[in-house]
mmCIF file of C-alpha atoms in Angstrom:
data_model
loop_
_atom_site.group_PDB
_atom_site.id
_atom_site.type_symbol
_atom_site.label_atom_id
_atom_site.label_comp_id
_atom_site.label_asym_id
_atom_site.label_seq_id
_atom_site.Cartn_x
_atom_site.Cartn_y
_atom_site.Cartn_z
ATOM 1 C CA MET A 23 27.624 -0.990 -35.666
ATOM 2 C CA LYS A 24 24.243 -0.774 -34.021
ATOM 3 C CA THR A 25 21.342 -3.092 -34.692
ATOM 4 C CA ARG A 26 17.728 -2.038 -34.481
ATOM 5 C CA ASN A 27 17.407 -3.664 -31.060
ATOM 6 C CA ILE A 28 20.328 -1.603 -29.768
ATOM 7 C CA ILE A 29 18.730 1.551 -31.153
ATOM 8 C CA ARG A 30 15.421 0.670 -29.475
ATOM 9 C CA THR A 31 17.221 0.424 -26.139
ATOM 10 C CA GLU A 32 18.995 3.752 -26.705
ATOM 11 C CA THR A 33 15.817 5.534 -27.773
ATOM 12 C CA ASN A 34 13.961 4.125 -24.758
ATOM 13 C CA ASN A 35 16.644 5.411 -22.376
ATOM 14 C CA HIS A 36 16.727 8.791 -24.115
ATOM 15 C CA TYR A 37 12.936 9.048 -23.984
ATOM 16 C CA LEU A 38 12.706 8.222 -20.282
ATOM 17 C CA LYS A 39 15.507 10.636 -19.436
ATOM 18 C CA ASN A 40 14.030 13.606 -21.309
ATOM 19 C CA ILE A 41 10.256 13.135 -21.540
ATOM 20 C CA THR A 42 9.457 15.375 -18.561
ATOM 21 C CA GLN A 43 11.336 18.302 -20.093
ATOM 22 C CA TRP A 44 9.817 17.688 -23.527
ATOM 23 C CA LEU A 45 6.307 17.687 -22.076
ATOM 24 C CA ARG A 46 7.089 20.875 -20.204
ATOM 25 C CA GLU A 47 8.152 22.505 -23.478
ATOM 26 C CA HIS A 48 5.029 21.162 -25.188
ATOM 27 C CA VAL A 49 2.876 22.856 -22.556
ATOM 28 C CA GLU A 50 4.810 26.113 -22.863
ATOM 29 C CA LYS A 51 5.141 26.227 -26.667
ATOM 30 C CA GLY A 52 2.321 23.998 -27.853
ATOM 31 C CA ASP A 53 4.361 22.128 -30.469
ATOM 32 C CA ASP A 54 5.939 18.706 -30.913
ATOM 33 C CA LYS A 55 9.504 19.908 -31.602
ATOM 34 C CA PRO A 56 11.217 20.848 -28.346
ATOM 35 C CA LYS A 57 14.833 21.885 -28.091
ATOM 36 C CA GLY A 58 17.192 19.287 -29.570
ATOM 37 C CA PHE A 59 14.973 18.257 -32.480
ATOM 38 C CA PRO A 60 15.556 17.132 -35.152
ATOM 39 C CA LEU A 61 17.591 14.573 -33.195
ATOM 40 C CA ASN A 62 20.410 12.699 -34.932
ATOM 41 C CA LEU A 63 21.183 9.307 -33.420
ATOM 42 C CA TYR A 64 24.554 7.902 -34.503
ATOM 43 C CA LEU A 65 24.315 4.347 -35.808
ATOM 44 C CA GLY A 66 27.888 3.322 -35.028
ATOM 45 C CA THR A 67 29.155 3.426 -38.609
ATOM 46 C CA PRO A 68 32.824 2.317 -38.946
ATOM 47 C CA ALA A 69 35.060 5.374 -38.783
ATOM 48 C CA THR A 70 37.576 4.133 -41.393
ATOM 49 C CA ASP A 71 37.635 1.890 -44.429
ATOM 50 C CA ASP A 72 39.943 -0.499 -42.598
ATOM 51 C CA ASP A 73 37.424 -0.845 -39.755
ATOM 52 C CA ALA A 74 34.665 -1.663 -42.232
ATOM 53 C CA LEU A 75 36.746 -4.222 -44.125
ATOM 54 C CA ALA A 76 38.012 -5.843 -40.917
ATOM 55 C CA HIS A 77 34.401 -6.737 -40.105
ATOM 56 C CA LYS A 78 33.163 -7.095 -43.661
ATOM 57 C CA GLU A 79 30.284 -9.532 -43.099
ATOM 58 C CA GLU A 80 28.926 -7.553 -40.155
ATOM 59 C CA PHE A 81 29.317 -4.323 -42.128
ATOM 60 C CA LEU A 82 27.355 -5.711 -45.092
ATOM 61 C CA ARG A 83 24.526 -6.882 -42.810
ATOM 62 C CA PHE A 84 24.568 -3.470 -41.114
ATOM 63 C CA CYS A 85 24.161 -1.615 -44.417
ATOM 64 C CA GLN A 86 21.474 -3.980 -45.715
ATOM 65 C CA ASP A 87 19.452 -3.850 -42.485
ATOM 66 C CA TRP A 88 19.283 -0.069 -42.318
ATOM 67 C CA GLN A 89 18.166 0.158 -45.955
ATOM 68 C CA GLN A 90 14.928 -1.582 -44.954
ATOM 69 C CA PRO A 91 11.965 0.669 -44.003
ATOM 70 C CA VAL A 92 12.027 2.104 -40.478
ATOM 71 C CA PRO A 93 8.874 2.568 -38.318
ATOM 72 C CA ALA A 94 9.531 6.269 -37.705
ATOM 73 C CA GLY A 95 12.116 8.907 -38.517
ATOM 74 C CA HIS A 96 14.465 8.443 -41.457
ATOM 75 C CA VAL A 97 17.998 7.171 -42.032
ATOM 76 C CA GLU A 98 20.767 9.440 -43.268
ATOM 77 C CA PHE A 99 23.120 7.704 -45.735
ATOM 78 C CA VAL A 100 26.433 8.583 -47.357
ATOM 79 C CA ASN A 101 27.793 7.026 -50.533
ATOM 80 C CA LYS A 102 31.279 5.563 -50.196
ATOM 81 C CA ASN A 103 33.554 3.493 -52.421
ATOM 82 C CA TYR A 104 35.449 0.643 -50.809
ATOM 83 C CA PRO A 105 38.333 -1.180 -52.565
ATOM 84 C CA GLU A 106 36.871 -4.657 -52.009
ATOM 85 C CA LEU A 107 33.180 -3.765 -51.929
ATOM 86 C CA GLY A 108 32.697 -1.046 -54.486
ATOM 87 C CA ASN A 109 30.142 1.708 -54.063
ATOM 88 C CA MET A 110 28.123 1.379 -50.857
ATOM 89 C CA LYS A 111 25.166 3.269 -49.416
ATOM 90 C CA VAL A 112 26.306 3.547 -45.782
ATOM 91 C CA PRO A 113 23.875 4.425 -42.945
ATOM 92 C CA VAL A 114 25.211 7.087 -40.568
ATOM 93 C CA HIS A 115 22.358 8.563 -38.505
ATOM 94 C CA LEU A 116 18.783 7.761 -37.591
ATOM 95 C CA ILE A 117 17.051 11.145 -37.594
ATOM 96 C CA PHE A 118 13.952 11.916 -35.534
ATOM 97 C CA ASP A 119 12.098 15.069 -36.533
ATOM 98 C CA SER A 120 9.803 15.012 -33.486
ATOM 99 C CA VAL A 121 9.278 13.484 -30.059
ATOM 100 C CA GLU A 122 6.502 11.418 -31.629
ATOM 101 C CA ASP A 123 9.027 9.756 -33.966
ATOM 102 C CA LEU A 124 11.332 8.930 -31.065
ATOM 103 C CA ALA A 125 8.448 7.690 -28.897
ATOM 104 C CA SER A 126 7.381 5.362 -31.700
ATOM 105 C CA TRP A 127 10.834 3.769 -31.846
ATOM 106 C CA ALA A 128 11.039 3.544 -28.049
ATOM 107 C CA GLY A 129 7.653 1.831 -27.738
ATOM 108 C CA HIS A 130 6.049 4.752 -25.893
ATOM 109 C CA LEU A 131 3.888 6.267 -28.631
ATOM 110 C CA VAL A 132 0.506 5.475 -27.039
ATOM 111 C CA GLU A 133 1.781 6.645 -23.654
ATOM 112 C CA TYR A 134 3.137 9.855 -25.206
ATOM 113 C CA HIS A 135 -0.121 10.653 -26.990
ATOM 114 C CA SER A 136 -2.021 10.032 -23.746
ATOM 115 C CA ALA A 137 0.351 12.269 -21.783
ATOM 116 C CA VAL A 138 0.055 15.119 -24.281
ATOM 117 C CA SER A 139 -3.740 14.945 -24.455
ATOM 118 C CA LYS A 140 -4.087 14.828 -20.668
ATOM 119 C CA LEU A 141 -1.730 17.767 -20.168
ATOM 120 C CA ASP A 142 -3.771 19.728 -22.699
ATOM 121 C CA VAL A 143 -6.875 19.051 -20.582
ATOM 122 C CA VAL A 144 -5.118 20.078 -17.359
ATOM 123 C CA LYS A 145 -3.836 23.258 -19.016
ATOM 124 C CA LYS A 146 -7.385 24.124 -20.052
ATOM 125 C CA GLU A 147 -9.289 23.027 -16.922
ATOM 126 C CA CYS A 148 -6.863 23.868 -14.100
ATOM 127 C CA PRO A 149 -3.725 25.635 -15.373
ATOM 128 C CA ASP A 150 -2.429 26.164 -11.820
ATOM 129 C CA LEU A 151 -1.903 22.401 -11.580
ATOM 130 C CA ILE A 152 0.061 21.907 -14.797
ATOM 131 C CA ASP A 153 3.446 21.587 -13.068
ATOM 132 C CA SER A 154 2.037 18.986 -10.698
ATOM 133 C CA ALA A 155 0.548 17.087 -13.634
ATOM 134 C CA ILE A 156 3.920 16.933 -15.388
ATOM 135 C CA GLU A 157 5.581 15.544 -12.254
ATOM 136 C CA ILE A 158 3.159 12.588 -12.096
ATOM 137 C CA ILE A 159 2.500 12.279 -15.810
ATOM 138 C CA THR A 160 3.222 8.542 -16.070
ATOM 139 C CA PRO A 161 0.483 7.348 -13.664
ATOM 140 C CA LEU A 162 -1.748 10.201 -14.823
ATOM 141 C CA SER A 163 -1.466 9.157 -18.470
ATOM 142 C CA ASN A 164 -2.361 5.575 -17.527
ATOM 143 C CA LEU A 165 -5.806 6.604 -16.255
ATOM 144 C CA GLU A 166 -8.803 5.658 -18.366
ATOM 145 C CA GLU A 167 -10.579 8.656 -19.867
ATOM 146 C CA ASP A 168 -13.591 8.466 -17.529
ATOM 147 C CA ASP A 169 -11.375 8.136 -14.464
ATOM 148 C CA PHE A 170 -9.170 10.985 -15.660
ATOM 149 C CA SER A 171 -12.204 13.259 -16.090
ATOM 150 C CA ARG A 172 -13.363 12.387 -12.573
ATOM 151 C CA PHE A 173 -9.824 12.857 -11.262
ATOM 152 C CA ILE A 174 -9.606 16.405 -12.632
ATOM 153 C CA ALA A 175 -13.113 17.276 -11.425
ATOM 154 C CA VAL A 176 -12.325 16.039 -7.902
ATOM 155 C CA ALA A 177 -9.006 17.914 -7.860
ATOM 156 C CA LYS A 178 -10.726 21.154 -8.909
ATOM 157 C CA TRP A 179 -13.389 20.710 -6.219
ATOM 158 C CA LEU A 180 -10.788 20.031 -3.517
ATOM 159 C CA MET A 181 -8.841 23.116 -4.587
ATOM 160 C CA ALA A 182 -11.994 25.225 -4.344
ATOM 161 C CA ASN A 183 -13.143 23.665 -1.044
ATOM 162 C CA ARG A 184 -9.974 23.303 0.995
ATOM 163 C CA LYS A 185 -11.689 23.002 4.376
ATOM 164 C CA SER A 186 -14.993 21.475 3.382
ATOM 165 C CA GLY A 187 -15.190 18.877 6.169
ATOM 166 C CA ALA A 188 -17.172 16.780 3.689
ATOM 167 C CA PHE A 189 -17.368 13.016 3.514
ATOM 168 C CA ILE A 190 -16.286 11.382 0.246
ATOM 169 C CA ARG A 191 -19.958 10.682 -0.489
ATOM 170 C CA GLN A 192 -20.620 14.430 -0.501
ATOM 171 C CA ILE A 193 -18.126 15.318 -3.254
ATOM 172 C CA PRO A 194 -20.435 16.477 -6.089
ATOM 173 C CA VAL A 195 -18.717 14.574 -8.916
ATOM 174 C CA ARG A 196 -20.615 11.894 -10.814
ATOM 175 C CA GLY A 197 -19.169 8.402 -10.361
ATOM 176 C CA ILE A 198 -17.171 9.105 -7.187
ATOM 177 C CA ASP A 199 -17.500 6.635 -4.342
ATOM 178 C CA THR A 200 -15.279 5.449 -1.507
ATOM 179 C CA HIS A 201 -13.836 2.596 -3.580
ATOM 180 C CA TRP A 202 -12.849 4.949 -6.422
ATOM 181 C CA PHE A 203 -11.408 7.476 -4.011
ATOM 182 C CA GLU A 204 -9.275 4.924 -2.164
ATOM 183 C CA ILE A 205 -7.830 3.657 -5.461
ATOM 184 C CA HIS A 206 -6.884 7.182 -6.573
ATOM 185 C CA ARG A 207 -6.240 8.835 -3.198
ATOM 186 C CA HIS A 208 -2.440 8.640 -3.261
ATOM 187 C CA LEU A 209 -2.276 9.982 -6.829
ATOM 188 C CA LEU A 210 -4.639 12.823 -5.875
ATOM 189 C CA ILE A 211 -2.456 13.701 -2.897
ATOM 190 C CA ASP A 212 0.676 13.715 -5.084
ATOM 191 C CA PHE A 213 -1.156 15.892 -7.612
ATOM 192 C CA LEU A 214 -2.262 18.417 -4.981
ATOM 193 C CA ARG A 215 0.772 18.234 -2.687
ATOM 194 C CA ALA A 216 2.511 21.389 -3.951
ATOM 195 C CA PRO A 217 -0.523 23.660 -4.545
ATOM 196 C CA LEU A 218 -2.091 22.733 -1.185
ATOM 197 C CA ALA A 219 1.268 22.571 0.655
ATOM 198 C CA LEU A 220 0.492 19.059 1.922
ATOM 199 C CA ASP A 221 2.720 17.263 4.400
ATOM 200 C CA PRO A 222 4.792 14.694 2.416
ATOM 201 C CA ARG A 223 4.677 12.290 5.380
ATOM 202 C CA ARG A 224 0.887 12.064 5.363
ATOM 203 C CA SER A 225 -1.624 10.440 3.048
ATOM 204 C CA ASP A 226 -4.844 10.859 5.044
ATOM 205 C CA LEU A 227 -8.110 12.530 4.075
ATOM 206 C CA LEU A 228 -7.913 15.255 6.711
ATOM 207 C CA GLN A 229 -5.194 17.170 4.890
ATOM 208 C CA LEU A 230 -7.443 17.279 1.821
ATOM 209 C CA GLY A 231 -10.086 18.994 3.938
ATOM 210 C CA LEU A 232 -12.249 15.862 3.939
ATOM 211 C CA GLN A 233 -13.693 14.033 6.909
ATOM 212 C CA PRO A 234 -12.929 10.325 7.274
ATOM 213 C CA PRO A 235 -15.713 8.056 8.527
ATOM 214 C CA PRO A 236 -15.585 7.551 12.289
ATOM 215 C CA GLN A 237 -13.513 4.629 13.518
ATOM 216 C CA MET A 238 -15.888 1.893 14.612
ATOM 217 C CA VAL A 239 -15.029 -0.302 17.579
ATOM 218 C CA ALA A 240 -16.734 -3.654 18.171
ATOM 219 C CA MET A 241 -17.032 -5.107 21.649
ATOM 220 C CA ARG A 242 -18.685 -7.862 23.649
ATOM 221 C CA ILE A 243 -19.928 -7.195 27.177
ATOM 222 C CA LEU A 244 -19.264 -10.269 29.312
ATOM 223 C CA ASP A 245 -20.961 -9.128 32.531
ATOM 224 C CA HIS A 246 -24.765 -9.114 32.990
ATOM 225 C CA VAL A 247 -24.631 -6.053 35.251
ATOM 226 C CA LEU A 248 -22.675 -4.093 32.635
ATOM 227 C CA ARG A 249 -25.066 -5.288 29.924
ATOM 228 C CA GLY A 250 -27.904 -3.789 31.940
ATOM 229 C CA ARG A 251 -26.291 -0.356 31.531
ATOM 230 C CA VAL A 252 -26.641 -0.557 27.723
ATOM 231 C CA GLY A 253 -30.146 -1.945 27.444
ATOM 232 C CA GLY A 254 -29.087 -5.568 27.785
ATOM 233 C CA MET A 255 -26.959 -5.598 24.650
ATOM 234 C CA SER A 256 -24.184 -8.190 24.572
ATOM 235 C CA PHE A 257 -22.403 -7.342 21.300
ATOM 236 C CA LEU A 258 -22.294 -3.851 19.865
ATOM 237 C CA SER A 259 -20.240 -1.582 17.625
ATOM 238 C CA SER A 260 -19.929 2.177 17.905
ATOM 239 C CA ASP A 261 -17.584 5.035 17.124
ATOM 240 C CA VAL A 262 -15.034 6.146 19.701
ATOM 241 C CA HIS A 263 -16.918 9.337 20.593
ATOM 242 C CA ASN A 264 -20.076 7.464 21.585
ATOM 243 C CA LEU A 265 -18.201 4.689 23.378
ATOM 244 C CA GLU A 266 -16.754 7.326 25.689
ATOM 245 C CA LYS A 267 -20.302 8.202 26.743
ATOM 246 C CA LEU A 268 -21.137 4.677 27.914
ATOM 247 C CA ASN A 269 -21.262 4.321 31.683
ATOM 248 C CA LEU A 270 -19.578 0.921 31.714
ATOM 249 C CA LYS A 271 -16.537 1.240 34.007
ATOM 250 C CA PRO A 272 -15.438 -2.419 33.763
ATOM 251 C CA HIS A 273 -12.697 -3.775 35.991
ATOM 252 C CA ARG A 274 -11.077 -5.585 33.079
ATOM 253 C CA VAL A 275 -10.853 -4.933 29.324
ATOM 254 C CA ILE A 276 -9.623 -7.746 27.078
ATOM 255 C CA PHE A 277 -8.347 -6.745 23.625
ATOM 256 C CA ILE A 278 -8.935 -9.761 21.419
ATOM 257 C CA ASP A 279 -8.151 -10.103 17.705
ATOM 258 C CA ASP A 280 -10.924 -12.441 16.631
ATOM 259 C CA VAL A 281 -14.700 -11.883 16.711
ATOM 260 C CA GLN A 282 -15.496 -15.605 16.827
ATOM 261 C CA THR A 283 -13.325 -16.083 19.902
ATOM 262 C CA ALA A 284 -14.846 -13.036 21.603
ATOM 263 C CA LEU A 285 -18.348 -14.379 20.951
ATOM 264 C CA SER A 286 -17.360 -17.774 22.357
ATOM 265 C CA LEU A 287 -16.188 -16.464 25.728
ATOM 266 C CA PRO A 288 -18.350 -17.208 28.775
ATOM 267 C CA ASP A 289 -19.542 -14.477 31.097
ATOM 268 C CA ILE A 290 -16.720 -12.965 33.134
ATOM 269 C CA ALA A 291 -17.552 -10.609 35.977
ATOM 270 C CA GLY A 292 -16.681 -6.959 35.387
ATOM 271 C CA THR A 293 -15.231 -7.648 31.937
ATOM 272 C CA VAL A 294 -15.584 -6.213 28.431
ATOM 273 C CA ALA A 295 -13.897 -7.704 25.335
ATOM 274 C CA ILE A 296 -12.794 -5.211 22.661
ATOM 275 C CA ILE A 297 -12.000 -6.382 19.116
ATOM 276 C CA THR A 298 -8.421 -5.139 18.705
ATOM 277 C CA PRO A 299 -8.265 -1.977 16.560
ATOM 278 C CA THR A 300 -5.769 -2.328 13.705
ATOM 279 C CA SER A 301 -5.472 1.428 13.207
ATOM 280 C CA ASN A 302 -5.532 4.502 15.455
ATOM 281 C CA PRO A 303 -5.186 2.566 18.734
ATOM 282 C CA ALA A 304 -4.578 5.875 20.522
ATOM 283 C CA GLN A 305 -8.230 6.869 20.080
ATOM 284 C CA VAL A 306 -9.502 3.644 21.614
ATOM 285 C CA ALA A 307 -6.908 3.675 24.399
ATOM 286 C CA GLY A 308 -7.984 7.220 25.226
ATOM 287 C CA ILE A 309 -11.531 6.188 26.191
ATOM 288 C CA SER A 310 -11.580 6.839 29.925
ATOM 289 C CA TRP A 311 -13.259 3.606 31.056
ATOM 290 C CA ILE A 312 -10.717 1.614 29.008
ATOM 291 C CA ALA A 313 -7.720 3.610 30.226
ATOM 292 C CA ASN A 314 -8.796 3.119 33.862
ATOM 293 C CA ALA A 315 -9.392 -0.638 33.575
ATOM 294 C CA ARG A 316 -6.980 -3.555 33.812
ATOM 295 C CA CYS A 317 -6.185 -4.191 30.143
ATOM 296 C CA GLN A 318 -5.109 -7.515 28.642
ATOM 297 C CA TYR A 319 -4.380 -8.776 25.135
ATOM 298 C CA ILE A 320 -5.147 -12.080 23.393
ATOM 299 C CA GLY A 321 -4.247 -12.667 19.755
ATOM 300 C CA SER A 322 -3.009 -15.092 17.145
ATOM 301 C CA ILE A 323 0.581 -16.091 17.800
ATOM 302 C CA ASP A 324 2.390 -14.419 14.922
ATOM 303 C CA ARG A 325 4.492 -11.344 14.181
ATOM 304 C CA ARG A 326 1.440 -9.245 13.337
ATOM 305 C CA SER A 327 -0.028 -9.812 16.797
ATOM 306 C CA PHE A 328 3.239 -8.766 18.421
ATOM 307 C CA ALA A 329 3.025 -5.545 16.386
ATOM 308 C CA LEU A 330 -0.566 -4.988 17.571
ATOM 309 C CA LEU A 331 0.485 -5.593 21.181
ATOM 310 C CA HIS A 332 3.351 -3.129 20.713
ATOM 311 C CA ASN A 333 0.983 -0.478 19.319
ATOM 312 C CA LEU A 334 -1.479 -0.924 22.180
ATOM 313 C CA ARG A 335 1.243 -0.779 24.811
ATOM 314 C CA LEU A 336 2.448 2.576 23.486
ATOM 315 C CA TYR A 337 -0.838 4.030 24.804
ATOM 316 C CA LEU A 338 -1.693 1.478 27.502
ATOM 317 C CA PRO A 339 1.721 0.785 29.094
ATOM 318 C CA ALA A 340 0.342 -1.684 31.645
ATOM 319 C CA ILE A 341 -1.496 -3.920 29.160
ATOM 320 C CA GLU A 342 -0.793 -7.611 29.832
ATOM 321 C CA ASN A 343 0.020 -10.200 27.183
ATOM 322 C CA LEU A 344 -1.922 -13.365 28.019
ATOM 323 C CA ASN A 345 -1.116 -15.867 25.286
ATOM 324 C CA LEU A 346 1.768 -14.780 23.035
ATOM 325 C CA ASN A 347 4.228 -17.226 24.520
ATOM 326 C CA GLU A 348 6.218 -20.268 23.488
ATOM 327 C CA GLU A 349 4.337 -22.676 25.764
ATOM 328 C CA ILE A 350 0.944 -22.237 24.083
ATOM 329 C CA PHE A 351 2.554 -21.921 20.651
ATOM 330 C CA TYR A 352 4.605 -25.094 20.892
ATOM 331 C CA LYS A 353 2.036 -27.351 22.539
ATOM 332 C CA ASN A 354 -0.340 -26.586 19.639
ATOM 333 C CA ARG A 355 2.290 -27.049 16.913
ATOM 334 C CA ASP A 356 0.031 -29.486 15.048
ATOM 335 C CA LEU A 357 -2.256 -26.479 14.387
ATOM 336 C CA TRP A 358 0.405 -24.170 12.899
ATOM 337 C CA THR A 359 -0.246 -22.654 9.478
ATOM 338 C CA ASP A 360 1.784 -20.602 7.009
ATOM 339 C CA ASP A 361 2.081 -16.926 7.909
ATOM 340 C CA GLU A 362 1.167 -15.175 4.658
ATOM 341 C CA ARG A 363 0.366 -11.730 6.053
ATOM 342 C CA SER A 364 3.181 -10.920 8.520
ATOM 343 C CA SER A 365 6.083 -9.274 6.712
ATOM 344 C CA TYR A 366 7.344 -6.848 9.364
ATOM 345 C CA ASN A 367 10.598 -7.866 11.071
ATOM 346 C CA GLY A 368 11.599 -4.552 12.666
ATOM 347 C CA ALA A 369 12.148 -3.711 16.306
ATOM 348 C CA LEU A 370 9.097 -3.509 18.585
ATOM 349 C CA THR A 371 10.368 -1.453 21.491
ATOM 350 C CA ALA A 372 7.255 -1.752 23.675
ATOM 351 C CA LEU A 373 7.653 -5.518 24.102
ATOM 352 C CA ASN A 374 9.132 -6.821 27.343
ATOM 353 C CA GLN A 375 12.258 -8.994 27.330
ATOM 354 C CA ALA A 376 10.481 -12.361 27.096
ATOM 355 C CA GLU A 377 8.096 -11.131 24.392
ATOM 356 C CA ALA A 378 10.931 -9.598 22.369
ATOM 357 C CA PHE A 379 12.950 -12.838 22.561
ATOM 358 C CA PHE A 380 9.991 -14.924 21.330
ATOM 359 C CA TYR A 381 9.169 -12.390 18.600
ATOM 360 C CA ARG A 382 12.760 -12.385 17.289
ATOM 361 C CA ALA A 383 12.849 -16.200 17.358
ATOM 362 C CA MET A 384 9.700 -16.312 15.213
ATOM 363 C CA ALA A 385 10.987 -13.630 12.839
ATOM 364 C CA GLU A 386 14.298 -15.466 12.394
ATOM 365 C CA GLY A 387 12.615 -18.804 11.658
ATOM 366 C CA ALA A 388 13.579 -20.633 14.851
ATOM 367 C CA TYR A 389 10.306 -22.615 14.678
ATOM 368 C CA GLY A 390 10.238 -22.909 10.903
ATOM 369 C CA SER A 391 9.823 -20.482 8.043
ATOM 370 C CA ASN A 392 6.809 -18.172 8.436
ATOM 371 C CA VAL A 393 4.692 -20.229 10.811
ATOM 372 C CA ARG A 394 1.846 -18.954 12.977
ATOM 373 C CA LEU A 395 -0.909 -20.171 15.283
ATOM 374 C CA ASP A 396 -4.254 -18.610 14.467
ATOM 375 C CA LEU A 397 -6.306 -17.508 17.467
ATOM 376 C CA GLU A 398 -9.333 -19.499 16.270
ATOM 377 C CA ARG A 399 -7.204 -22.656 16.316
ATOM 378 C CA ILE A 400 -6.093 -22.235 19.913
ATOM 379 C CA PRO A 401 -8.381 -24.440 22.048
ATOM 380 C CA MET A 402 -10.945 -22.460 24.033
ATOM 381 C CA ALA A 403 -9.750 -24.299 27.138
ATOM 382 C CA ASP A 404 -6.348 -22.624 26.723
ATOM 383 C CA ILE A 405 -8.004 -19.224 26.235
ATOM 384 C CA GLN A 406 -10.164 -19.614 29.320
ATOM 385 C CA GLN A 407 -7.179 -20.818 31.333
ATOM 386 C CA VAL A 408 -5.099 -17.708 30.597
ATOM 387 C CA LEU A 409 -8.161 -15.604 31.429
ATOM 388 C CA GLY A 410 -8.530 -17.378 34.763
ATOM 389 C CA VAL A 411 -11.976 -18.669 33.832
ATOM 390 C CA LYS A 412 -13.103 -22.157 34.784
ATOM 391 C CA THR A 413 -13.597 -24.525 31.874
ATOM 392 C CA ALA A 414 -16.294 -27.198 31.642
ATOM 393 C CA ALA A 415 -13.617 -29.769 32.509
ATOM 394 C CA ASP A 416 -12.654 -27.790 35.613
ATOM 395 C CA GLU A 417 -16.261 -27.588 36.757
ATOM 396 C CA ALA A 418 -16.791 -31.309 36.110
ATOM 397 C CA ALA A 419 -13.684 -32.162 38.110
ATOM 398 C CA GLU A 420 -14.829 -29.970 41.002
ATOM 399 C CA SER A 421 -18.266 -31.580 40.898
ATOM 400 C CA PHE A 422 -16.728 -35.057 40.897
ATOM 401 C CA THR A 423 -14.499 -34.139 43.843
ATOM 402 C CA ALA A 424 -17.446 -32.744 45.782
ATOM 403 C CA VAL A 425 -19.484 -35.892 45.161
ATOM 404 C CA GLY A 426 -16.575 -38.080 46.241
ATOM 405 C CA GLN A 427 -16.136 -36.148 49.439
ATOM 406 C CA GLY A 428 -19.851 -36.476 50.160
ATOM 407 C CA ASP A 429 -19.740 -40.237 49.675
ATOM 408 C CA ALA A 430 -16.726 -40.504 51.987
ATOM 409 C CA LYS A 431 -18.714 -38.891 54.750
#
């Protein structure tokens, strides 16, 4: 004997299992009664008098409960006479005349109404996309009306301009900006995947015919001669295409994760510091004056930095790791913090044996659970030491030694 809570669970499961087909039939037929409706849901009525009498108290509660008003649909009863109970009005089925009735019981009525209204709009505005709309109807129906209108307008424009080469800012739809597009990009790609034959492994703008903004690379020039080749500029940012045009030709390129650390470095002859790119490292590594230089890497000591080093080494096989080691990590253990952003624990095949061992030890919690050493916390003296640059202490010691030798003479 089923309670109302049990029926809610059953109707919810039935709704989720069949809603896609029902919406498809709604689009095709335009009504709210797809195949299978009216739907009779069995309430678990005892099959025999003996079964009812064996659970008399439960049976009485069952009959009384289902005689109360129901939120949607209607209950089918039969009149029966029981030896110990007399004439009883026994509930047998809960009958739903429409999907709307079932959705109401299942707690999906608002969602269903939204789905139907949005499919009606798609059918009117862009009928070629109706099948795609049905496939993603749940996230589509959750869009606010203004966002849904923009979503459809953008989809229609992309369909009509498949190789526009436009920037997001150039899409002629009111209210569209980069922030909006990034929020809805994956849903747009799912919506247009079949009609535009998009690659399921990609989610970039290029396959939508749009042009992404150029990747900007920030760098600090640490040599006064090299600075003279770019008008004396010390810190600059440019896209990859224009960086290739610079006549820098440094002997050494240091990839460094942190802007503050890069700005704090002293002059180093023949050296340029590049702020490590977190995406598309191949483009940066392909710049000729970078590819031909001696490349080195300095980063925070955490799993994310090992992943960045791995990505760089795929395109710059000879790049040297300067500070991702246990010695620097452990001697600065009082500066460790929680690692809240590194979640990747997979294999990094471009690491050498020592790097891979240290990376696995960190990933497996050998030094504690999710600990890291931020690059900004590593003393600048340690950074300069691994770079082979004299620190103020080194220079003071040399000066003291020179003075002492002079006095001895």
